[in-house]
Amino acid sequence: MPQTIQKEKFFDPRKPFQSQRPETHEEWQARMGGEVLAVVRSGLYLDFRFLDMALSALSPAPDERCRVLATDGQVLFYQPSHLLRLYQDNPKYLNRLYLHTIFHCVFRHLWLKGRREPQLWSLACDIAVENVIDSLNRTSVKRPLTYVRQNAYQQITAEETVVAAAPVYRWLTRQTPGVLRQLEREFVTDDHRLWPKDAPDQPQQMPTPLPQKTWQKIGERMQTELDLRDKEAGDGADALKQQVKAANRRSYRDFLRRFCVLREEVKLDPDEFDLNFYTYGLSVYGNLPLIEPLESRESKKIEELALVIDTSYSTSGELVRAFLAETYTLLKGQENFFHRMNLHLIQADNAIRQDILIHNEDELIHAMNHFELRGGGGTDFRPAFEYVNQLCAEKKFSNLRGLLYFTDGMGTYPAKRPAYDTAFLFLGERFDDANVPPWAMKVVLDEEEFTGAAARPQSTLADALAEEDDLYRDLNNS
């Protein structure tokens, strides 16, 4: 049990004697709350060495708005009086609460809600984090497993395979109001009211928030630490490893940026425009500005790309349509492709079945509206590479940055590395990535990114693509 905290007088010798004043009760509570969090953080570090960066990433600050602890991804807010009371009455629960809040950031739950129902998403995140903490089996955070917890974990695992936020959310949508209330009483832990608000309507045109980038780096470092400290992490860390690995998975949108090139395009560049010279010229000469805005700017976008779709018998048609719908949503944005593009959309199984050449947005829309799956034979990746190599030899590609091959991996790979970057993209649960060549990138895409498109009726692809603009909001998780 922690020692009883005694209120003490505060004196700062660096200040003149005349400016000294007694410390108010609120100031004392805020200061002692920060010291309590430092003690809790130090204790957790002794048990979880692989959390060194994560535990020190949030700066503590008092805030009366939260119940006990809350965060916005940058600051750890605490309610001083409630925090001190909890430290005296139940210090082990405070350990869990601190670790719970940190794990929300590590798993990037704050930025992945999208258009999910806020209350259900909040509960799903709490269940996912509590499952990880319960599985760690460490004395500093251990608590008895109630029947409600055991039953919830078992049902989620049986229906959704893994107890992560997105699968838990799907499971929660199938529960009755009574069950949801019971789960809220059992699992709701920290305060989520300070989590970032919804993303704008064009998320692909907005930069990644700085806190999310910071936690991305922390998550990658943590994954490495867990691999290196496998014995120290213990057998109970499997759930933590799984969720950290899933959180570090790169989104399809972010991966496409790898194939961007930097060049000038005809477009006004307001960033390089000096308004002072412009207005000074108008004031002196009436209608003669001294400088005009630049009519060209440097942009980093995708210029040339070969996109190959595996249409063999083993590949699900629903996943292919979902992948194409998501690809359409990303590529049609003016911030992703230059006005004049060179995109080859190729269908292949054990032979080339179709090659659609796309130069602009109108051709992209037309291709997607009239897209039909062709193939259904065995899988052999070599014909697609031979075909693209031939296109390069014929100068159909002048600066091909890469070939993206969407597949389930069950086929014959080429033995020789091509002159361009290659990535094999896997989606869903049924894929085999064991034989991917070492020279190729292997990317497992987050199925949640494509859920909206995959779940739609297969009427016309145009309908699915038109709806995608309104329904797509989620980032990569897991």
mmCIF file of C-alpha atoms in Angstrom, residues 15-326:
data_model
loop_
_atom_site.group_PDB
_atom_site.id
_atom_site.type_symbol
_atom_site.label_atom_id
_atom_site.label_comp_id
_atom_site.label_asym_id
_atom_site.label_seq_id
_atom_site.Cartn_x
_atom_site.Cartn_y
_atom_site.Cartn_z
ATOM 1 C CA LYS A 15 12.331 33.530 -6.346
ATOM 2 C CA PRO A 16 12.653 36.732 -4.277
ATOM 3 C CA PHE A 17 11.278 36.441 -0.775
ATOM 4 C CA GLN A 18 8.615 39.053 -1.496
ATOM 5 C CA SER A 19 7.098 36.921 -4.309
ATOM 6 C CA GLN A 20 6.717 33.780 -2.198
ATOM 7 C CA ARG A 21 3.165 32.804 -1.299
ATOM 8 C CA PRO A 22 1.574 29.732 0.258
ATOM 9 C CA GLU A 23 0.752 26.940 -2.191
ATOM 10 C CA THR A 24 -2.991 26.596 -2.723
ATOM 11 C CA HIS A 25 -4.746 23.282 -2.235
ATOM 12 C CA GLU A 26 -5.430 22.976 -5.984
ATOM 13 C CA GLU A 27 -1.782 23.638 -6.836
ATOM 14 C CA TRP A 28 -0.648 21.063 -4.308
ATOM 15 C CA GLN A 29 -3.032 18.458 -5.748
ATOM 16 C CA ALA A 30 -1.847 19.147 -9.291
ATOM 17 C CA ARG A 31 1.812 18.863 -8.267
ATOM 18 C CA MET A 32 1.299 15.689 -6.264
ATOM 19 C CA GLY A 33 -0.734 14.202 -9.127
ATOM 20 C CA GLY A 34 2.253 14.650 -11.437
ATOM 21 C CA GLU A 35 4.517 12.981 -8.866
ATOM 22 C CA VAL A 36 2.107 10.061 -8.504
ATOM 23 C CA LEU A 37 2.113 9.512 -12.278
ATOM 24 C CA ALA A 38 5.924 9.552 -12.240
ATOM 25 C CA VAL A 39 5.919 6.835 -9.551
ATOM 26 C CA VAL A 40 3.402 4.746 -11.496
ATOM 27 C CA ARG A 41 5.395 5.144 -14.712
ATOM 28 C CA SER A 42 8.610 4.029 -13.004
ATOM 29 C CA GLY A 43 6.910 0.960 -11.547
ATOM 30 C CA LEU A 44 5.496 -0.062 -14.915
ATOM 31 C CA TYR A 45 8.857 0.388 -16.574
ATOM 32 C CA LEU A 46 10.384 -2.229 -14.245
ATOM 33 C CA ASP A 47 7.816 -4.771 -15.458
ATOM 34 C CA PHE A 48 7.642 -3.689 -19.110
ATOM 35 C CA ARG A 49 11.090 -2.663 -20.362
ATOM 36 C CA PHE A 50 9.897 -2.794 -23.968
ATOM 37 C CA LEU A 51 7.518 0.101 -23.192
ATOM 38 C CA ASP A 52 10.266 2.601 -22.355
ATOM 39 C CA MET A 53 9.468 5.059 -25.165
ATOM 40 C CA ALA A 54 5.696 4.632 -24.898
ATOM 41 C CA LEU A 55 5.552 5.246 -21.138
ATOM 42 C CA SER A 56 7.430 8.547 -21.433
ATOM 43 C CA ALA A 57 5.762 9.799 -24.639
ATOM 44 C CA LEU A 58 2.841 11.621 -22.968
ATOM 45 C CA SER A 59 3.423 14.795 -20.955
ATOM 46 C CA PRO A 60 1.204 14.926 -17.821
ATOM 47 C CA ALA A 61 -1.066 17.928 -17.267
ATOM 48 C CA PRO A 62 -3.930 18.535 -14.804
ATOM 49 C CA ASP A 63 -7.388 18.881 -16.331
ATOM 50 C CA GLU A 64 -10.717 18.953 -14.528
ATOM 51 C CA ARG A 65 -12.626 17.751 -17.618
ATOM 52 C CA CYS A 66 -11.579 14.091 -17.369
ATOM 53 C CA ARG A 67 -12.686 11.469 -14.866
ATOM 54 C CA VAL A 68 -9.190 10.248 -13.896
ATOM 55 C CA LEU A 69 -6.989 9.890 -16.999
ATOM 56 C CA ALA A 70 -7.482 10.963 -20.604
ATOM 57 C CA THR A 71 -5.271 11.704 -23.600
ATOM 58 C CA ASP A 72 -5.340 13.364 -27.002
ATOM 59 C CA GLY A 73 -2.227 11.537 -28.204
ATOM 60 C CA GLN A 74 0.199 14.193 -26.956
ATOM 61 C CA VAL A 75 -0.714 14.980 -23.341
ATOM 62 C CA LEU A 76 -1.752 12.720 -20.472
ATOM 63 C CA PHE A 77 -4.491 14.669 -18.718
ATOM 64 C CA TYR A 78 -5.389 13.798 -15.139
ATOM 65 C CA GLN A 79 -7.997 14.940 -12.636
ATOM 66 C CA PRO A 80 -5.838 15.655 -9.552
ATOM 67 C CA SER A 81 -8.252 14.887 -6.700
ATOM 68 C CA HIS A 82 -9.616 11.698 -8.300
ATOM 69 C CA LEU A 83 -6.103 10.539 -9.181
ATOM 70 C CA LEU A 84 -4.787 10.979 -5.623
ATOM 71 C CA ARG A 85 -7.811 9.207 -4.157
ATOM 72 C CA LEU A 86 -7.377 6.281 -6.544
ATOM 73 C CA TYR A 87 -3.659 6.057 -5.732
ATOM 74 C CA GLN A 88 -4.460 5.665 -2.054
ATOM 75 C CA ASP A 89 -7.419 3.299 -2.434
ATOM 76 C CA ASN A 90 -6.433 1.054 -5.382
ATOM 77 C CA PRO A 91 -2.892 1.576 -6.747
ATOM 78 C CA LYS A 92 -2.978 -1.603 -8.862
ATOM 79 C CA TYR A 93 -6.018 -0.317 -10.737
ATOM 80 C CA LEU A 94 -4.164 2.953 -11.373
ATOM 81 C CA ASN A 95 -1.321 0.920 -12.903
ATOM 82 C CA ARG A 96 -3.811 -0.732 -15.254
ATOM 83 C CA LEU A 97 -5.430 2.601 -16.054
ATOM 84 C CA TYR A 98 -2.098 4.202 -16.979
ATOM 85 C CA LEU A 99 -1.088 1.219 -19.120
ATOM 86 C CA HIS A 100 -4.561 1.112 -20.701
ATOM 87 C CA THR A 101 -4.293 4.732 -21.860
ATOM 88 C CA ILE A 102 -0.797 4.153 -23.264
ATOM 89 C CA PHE A 103 -1.941 1.101 -25.238
ATOM 90 C CA HIS A 104 -4.702 3.114 -26.926
ATOM 91 C CA CYS A 105 -1.969 5.298 -28.415
ATOM 92 C CA VAL A 106 0.322 2.395 -29.289
ATOM 93 C CA PHE A 107 -2.513 0.692 -31.200
ATOM 94 C CA ARG A 108 -3.522 4.069 -32.752
ATOM 95 C CA HIS A 109 -7.146 3.714 -31.633
ATOM 96 C CA LEU A 110 -7.468 7.505 -31.403
ATOM 97 C CA TRP A 111 -7.151 7.969 -35.176
ATOM 98 C CA LEU A 112 -8.943 4.909 -36.596
ATOM 99 C CA LYS A 113 -12.613 5.483 -35.803
ATOM 100 C CA GLY A 114 -13.614 6.733 -39.249
ATOM 101 C CA ARG A 115 -17.390 6.594 -39.592
ATOM 102 C CA ARG A 116 -17.939 3.926 -36.988
ATOM 103 C CA GLU A 117 -20.481 4.601 -34.263
ATOM 104 C CA PRO A 118 -18.461 6.505 -31.601
ATOM 105 C CA GLN A 119 -19.789 4.769 -28.491
ATOM 106 C CA LEU A 120 -19.382 1.264 -29.931
ATOM 107 C CA TRP A 121 -15.902 2.069 -31.232
ATOM 108 C CA SER A 122 -14.885 3.412 -27.826
ATOM 109 C CA LEU A 123 -16.106 0.223 -26.145
ATOM 110 C CA ALA A 124 -14.385 -1.962 -28.763
ATOM 111 C CA CYS A 125 -11.074 -0.213 -28.104
ATOM 112 C CA ASP A 126 -11.435 -0.703 -24.345
ATOM 113 C CA ILE A 127 -12.173 -4.426 -24.753
ATOM 114 C CA ALA A 128 -9.184 -4.892 -27.073
ATOM 115 C CA VAL A 129 -6.801 -3.143 -24.664
ATOM 116 C CA GLU A 130 -8.138 -4.907 -21.566
ATOM 117 C CA ASN A 131 -7.676 -8.264 -23.299
ATOM 118 C CA VAL A 132 -4.011 -7.439 -23.884
ATOM 119 C CA ILE A 133 -3.450 -6.347 -20.267
ATOM 120 C CA ASP A 134 -5.247 -9.428 -18.909
ATOM 121 C CA SER A 135 -3.074 -11.695 -21.055
ATOM 122 C CA LEU A 136 0.198 -10.128 -19.838
ATOM 123 C CA ASN A 137 -0.208 -11.833 -16.440
ATOM 124 C CA ARG A 138 2.061 -9.411 -14.562
ATOM 125 C CA THR A 139 1.670 -8.843 -10.830
ATOM 126 C CA SER A 140 1.611 -5.054 -11.126
ATOM 127 C CA VAL A 141 -1.520 -5.105 -13.338
ATOM 128 C CA LYS A 142 -3.053 -8.516 -12.662
ATOM 129 C CA ARG A 143 -6.708 -8.787 -11.656
ATOM 130 C CA PRO A 144 -9.157 -11.706 -11.429
ATOM 131 C CA LEU A 145 -10.954 -12.508 -14.676
ATOM 132 C CA THR A 146 -14.712 -12.199 -14.222
ATOM 133 C CA TYR A 147 -17.187 -14.389 -16.076
ATOM 134 C CA VAL A 148 -18.207 -11.430 -18.267
ATOM 135 C CA ARG A 149 -14.619 -10.952 -19.410
ATOM 136 C CA GLN A 150 -13.910 -14.618 -20.042
ATOM 137 C CA ASN A 151 -17.156 -15.081 -21.944
ATOM 138 C CA ALA A 152 -16.606 -11.968 -24.087
ATOM 139 C CA TYR A 153 -13.038 -12.974 -25.006
ATOM 140 C CA GLN A 154 -14.144 -16.502 -25.907
ATOM 141 C CA GLN A 155 -17.034 -15.351 -28.092
ATOM 142 C CA ILE A 156 -14.949 -12.751 -29.934
ATOM 143 C CA THR A 157 -12.150 -15.251 -30.564
ATOM 144 C CA ALA A 158 -14.620 -17.846 -31.837
ATOM 145 C CA GLU A 159 -16.407 -15.436 -34.202
ATOM 146 C CA GLU A 160 -13.674 -12.962 -35.205
ATOM 147 C CA THR A 161 -10.430 -14.933 -34.553
ATOM 148 C CA VAL A 162 -8.597 -12.038 -32.872
ATOM 149 C CA VAL A 163 -9.589 -9.637 -30.056
ATOM 150 C CA ALA A 164 -8.547 -6.413 -31.807
ATOM 151 C CA ALA A 165 -10.545 -3.170 -31.988
ATOM 152 C CA ALA A 166 -11.956 -3.581 -35.512
ATOM 153 C CA PRO A 167 -13.083 -7.241 -35.108
ATOM 154 C CA VAL A 168 -14.480 -6.445 -31.647
ATOM 155 C CA TYR A 169 -16.470 -3.578 -33.164
ATOM 156 C CA ARG A 170 -18.026 -5.963 -35.723
ATOM 157 C CA TRP A 171 -18.882 -8.343 -32.904
ATOM 158 C CA LEU A 172 -20.456 -5.558 -30.826
ATOM 159 C CA THR A 173 -22.776 -4.558 -33.690
ATOM 160 C CA ARG A 174 -24.434 -7.980 -33.348
ATOM 161 C CA GLN A 175 -25.069 -7.721 -29.588
ATOM 162 C CA THR A 176 -28.271 -6.708 -27.820
ATOM 163 C CA PRO A 177 -28.570 -3.421 -25.860
ATOM 164 C CA GLY A 178 -28.596 -5.356 -22.589
ATOM 165 C CA VAL A 179 -25.322 -7.112 -23.398
ATOM 166 C CA LEU A 180 -23.755 -3.816 -24.466
ATOM 167 C CA ARG A 181 -24.661 -2.174 -21.159
ATOM 168 C CA GLN A 182 -23.141 -5.111 -19.285
ATOM 169 C CA LEU A 183 -19.951 -4.879 -21.341
ATOM 170 C CA GLU A 184 -19.716 -1.134 -20.727
ATOM 171 C CA ARG A 185 -19.906 -1.645 -16.968
ATOM 172 C CA GLU A 186 -17.156 -4.259 -17.189
ATOM 173 C CA PHE A 187 -14.704 -2.769 -19.692
ATOM 174 C CA VAL A 188 -15.010 1.035 -19.864
ATOM 175 C CA THR A 189 -11.820 2.335 -18.258
ATOM 176 C CA ASP A 190 -10.329 5.688 -19.274
ATOM 177 C CA ASP A 191 -11.919 8.841 -20.699
ATOM 178 C CA HIS A 192 -12.091 9.090 -24.508
ATOM 179 C CA ARG A 193 -13.718 12.512 -24.816
ATOM 180 C CA LEU A 194 -10.414 14.195 -25.720
ATOM 181 C CA TRP A 195 -9.648 11.849 -28.607
ATOM 182 C CA PRO A 196 -9.220 13.648 -31.971
ATOM 183 C CA LYS A 197 -12.407 14.423 -33.848
ATOM 184 C CA ASP A 198 -13.435 12.891 -37.167
ATOM 185 C CA ALA A 199 -11.160 13.355 -40.178
ATOM 186 C CA PRO A 200 -12.212 15.757 -42.988
ATOM 187 C CA ASP A 201 -14.035 14.591 -46.095
ATOM 188 C CA GLN A 202 -10.820 14.207 -48.129
ATOM 189 C CA PRO A 203 -8.454 12.296 -45.847
ATOM 190 C CA GLN A 204 -6.135 11.298 -48.698
ATOM 191 C CA GLN A 205 -5.331 14.987 -49.256
ATOM 192 C CA MET A 206 -4.476 15.742 -45.638
ATOM 193 C CA PRO A 207 -1.078 15.153 -43.999
ATOM 194 C CA THR A 208 -0.814 12.528 -41.289
ATOM 195 C CA PRO A 209 -1.222 14.158 -37.829
ATOM 196 C CA LEU A 210 2.067 14.618 -35.980
ATOM 197 C CA PRO A 211 1.036 12.603 -32.871
ATOM 198 C CA GLN A 212 0.075 9.662 -35.081
ATOM 199 C CA LYS A 213 3.488 9.750 -36.775
ATOM 200 C CA THR A 214 5.145 9.798 -33.361
ATOM 201 C CA TRP A 215 3.202 6.766 -32.171
ATOM 202 C CA GLN A 216 3.885 5.015 -35.464
ATOM 203 C CA LYS A 217 7.606 5.253 -34.703
ATOM 204 C CA ILE A 218 7.044 4.158 -31.104
ATOM 205 C CA GLY A 219 5.004 1.170 -32.288
ATOM 206 C CA GLU A 220 7.704 0.099 -34.748
ATOM 207 C CA ARG A 221 10.366 0.413 -32.055
ATOM 208 C CA MET A 222 8.159 -1.536 -29.652
ATOM 209 C CA GLN A 223 7.675 -4.350 -32.169
ATOM 210 C CA THR A 224 11.445 -4.661 -32.513
ATOM 211 C CA GLU A 225 11.894 -4.658 -28.743
ATOM 212 C CA LEU A 226 9.278 -7.386 -28.319
ATOM 213 C CA ASP A 227 11.073 -9.547 -30.872
ATOM 214 C CA LEU A 228 14.456 -9.002 -29.209
ATOM 215 C CA ARG A 229 13.128 -9.421 -25.653
ATOM 216 C CA ASP A 230 10.957 -12.421 -26.421
ATOM 217 C CA LYS A 231 11.763 -14.266 -23.196
ATOM 218 C CA GLU A 232 11.460 -11.145 -21.072
ATOM 219 C CA ALA A 233 8.063 -10.312 -22.580
ATOM 220 C CA GLY A 234 6.783 -13.736 -21.506
ATOM 221 C CA ASP A 235 4.259 -16.160 -22.943
ATOM 222 C CA GLY A 236 1.366 -13.825 -22.181
ATOM 223 C CA ALA A 237 2.653 -11.184 -24.590
ATOM 224 C CA ASP A 238 1.323 -12.947 -27.710
ATOM 225 C CA ALA A 239 -1.829 -10.800 -27.820
ATOM 226 C CA LEU A 240 0.287 -7.660 -27.412
ATOM 227 C CA LYS A 241 2.670 -8.703 -30.208
ATOM 228 C CA GLN A 242 -0.261 -9.426 -32.494
ATOM 229 C CA GLN A 243 -1.906 -6.053 -31.953
ATOM 230 C CA VAL A 244 1.345 -4.078 -32.203
ATOM 231 C CA LYS A 245 2.160 -5.821 -35.467
ATOM 232 C CA ALA A 246 -1.332 -5.111 -36.776
ATOM 233 C CA ALA A 247 -1.135 -1.449 -35.734
ATOM 234 C CA ASN A 248 2.193 -1.074 -37.563
ATOM 235 C CA ARG A 249 0.733 -2.457 -40.760
ATOM 236 C CA ARG A 250 0.987 0.182 -43.467
ATOM 237 C CA SER A 251 -2.233 1.372 -45.091
ATOM 238 C CA TYR A 252 -2.728 0.991 -48.830
ATOM 239 C CA ARG A 253 -2.849 4.787 -49.225
ATOM 240 C CA ASP A 254 0.484 5.231 -47.479
ATOM 241 C CA PHE A 255 2.042 2.425 -49.470
ATOM 242 C CA LEU A 256 1.074 4.034 -52.790
ATOM 243 C CA ARG A 257 3.101 7.107 -51.850
ATOM 244 C CA ARG A 258 6.236 4.999 -52.196
ATOM 245 C CA PHE A 259 5.781 5.106 -55.972
ATOM 246 C CA CYS A 260 5.520 8.877 -56.284
ATOM 247 C CA VAL A 261 7.929 10.979 -58.343
ATOM 248 C CA LEU A 262 8.799 14.665 -58.013
ATOM 249 C CA ARG A 263 8.387 16.880 -61.074
ATOM 250 C CA GLU A 264 6.932 20.219 -62.147
ATOM 251 C CA GLU A 265 3.355 20.590 -63.318
ATOM 252 C CA VAL A 266 1.360 23.559 -64.612
ATOM 253 C CA LYS A 267 -0.363 24.849 -61.516
ATOM 254 C CA LEU A 268 -0.265 28.045 -59.448
ATOM 255 C CA ASP A 269 2.097 27.826 -56.502
ATOM 256 C CA PRO A 270 0.716 30.096 -53.731
ATOM 257 C CA ASP A 271 3.459 28.980 -51.315
ATOM 258 C CA GLU A 272 6.135 30.705 -53.426
ATOM 259 C CA PHE A 273 4.070 33.858 -53.969
ATOM 260 C CA ASP A 274 5.166 37.005 -52.108
ATOM 261 C CA LEU A 275 2.055 39.087 -51.418
ATOM 262 C CA ASN A 276 4.130 42.081 -50.281
ATOM 263 C CA PHE A 277 5.597 42.777 -53.746
ATOM 264 C CA TYR A 278 2.206 42.187 -55.329
ATOM 265 C CA THR A 279 0.327 44.694 -53.157
ATOM 266 C CA TYR A 280 3.218 47.218 -53.240
ATOM 267 C CA GLY A 281 3.112 47.316 -57.043
ATOM 268 C CA LEU A 282 -0.645 47.828 -57.037
ATOM 269 C CA SER A 283 -0.397 50.667 -54.517
ATOM 270 C CA VAL A 284 2.359 52.500 -56.459
ATOM 271 C CA TYR A 285 1.427 51.838 -60.093
ATOM 272 C CA GLY A 286 -2.298 51.298 -59.798
ATOM 273 C CA ASN A 287 -2.774 48.077 -61.761
ATOM 274 C CA LEU A 288 0.783 46.789 -62.179
ATOM 275 C CA PRO A 289 1.894 44.189 -59.612
ATOM 276 C CA LEU A 290 5.652 43.797 -59.261
ATOM 277 C CA ILE A 291 5.433 39.996 -59.163
ATOM 278 C CA GLU A 292 2.943 37.440 -60.403
ATOM 279 C CA PRO A 293 2.346 34.035 -58.798
ATOM 280 C CA LEU A 294 4.353 31.152 -60.257
ATOM 281 C CA GLU A 295 2.433 29.165 -62.863
ATOM 282 C CA SER A 296 4.217 25.900 -62.122
ATOM 283 C CA ARG A 297 5.020 24.005 -58.967
ATOM 284 C CA GLU A 298 6.879 20.895 -57.938
ATOM 285 C CA SER A 299 4.575 18.047 -56.973
ATOM 286 C CA LYS A 300 5.226 14.536 -55.739
ATOM 287 C CA LYS A 301 2.662 12.236 -57.294
ATOM 288 C CA ILE A 302 2.298 8.924 -59.073
ATOM 289 C CA GLU A 303 3.205 9.117 -62.766
ATOM 290 C CA GLU A 304 3.510 5.528 -64.038
ATOM 291 C CA LEU A 305 2.324 2.299 -62.466
ATOM 292 C CA ALA A 306 1.567 -1.296 -63.430
ATOM 293 C CA LEU A 307 -1.284 -2.769 -61.404
ATOM 294 C CA VAL A 308 -1.742 -6.525 -61.879
ATOM 295 C CA ILE A 309 -4.851 -8.333 -60.566
ATOM 296 C CA ASP A 310 -4.648 -12.052 -59.901
ATOM 297 C CA THR A 311 -7.912 -13.442 -61.325
ATOM 298 C CA SER A 312 -7.103 -17.100 -60.767
ATOM 299 C CA TYR A 313 -9.620 -19.528 -59.343
ATOM 300 C CA SER A 314 -8.141 -19.284 -55.829
ATOM 301 C CA THR A 315 -8.631 -15.505 -55.571
ATOM 302 C CA SER A 316 -11.944 -14.243 -54.213
ATOM 303 C CA GLY A 317 -13.922 -12.086 -56.631
ATOM 304 C CA GLU A 318 -15.292 -10.042 -53.734
ATOM 305 C CA LEU A 319 -11.788 -9.151 -52.541
ATOM 306 C CA VAL A 320 -10.762 -8.173 -56.086
ATOM 307 C CA ARG A 321 -13.757 -5.861 -56.425
ATOM 308 C CA ALA A 322 -13.113 -4.364 -52.995
ATOM 309 C CA PHE A 323 -9.459 -3.786 -53.871
ATOM 310 C CA LEU A 324 -10.360 -2.116 -57.172
ATOM 311 C CA ALA A 325 -12.985 0.081 -55.536
ATOM 312 C CA GLU A 326 -10.434 1.282 -52.989
#
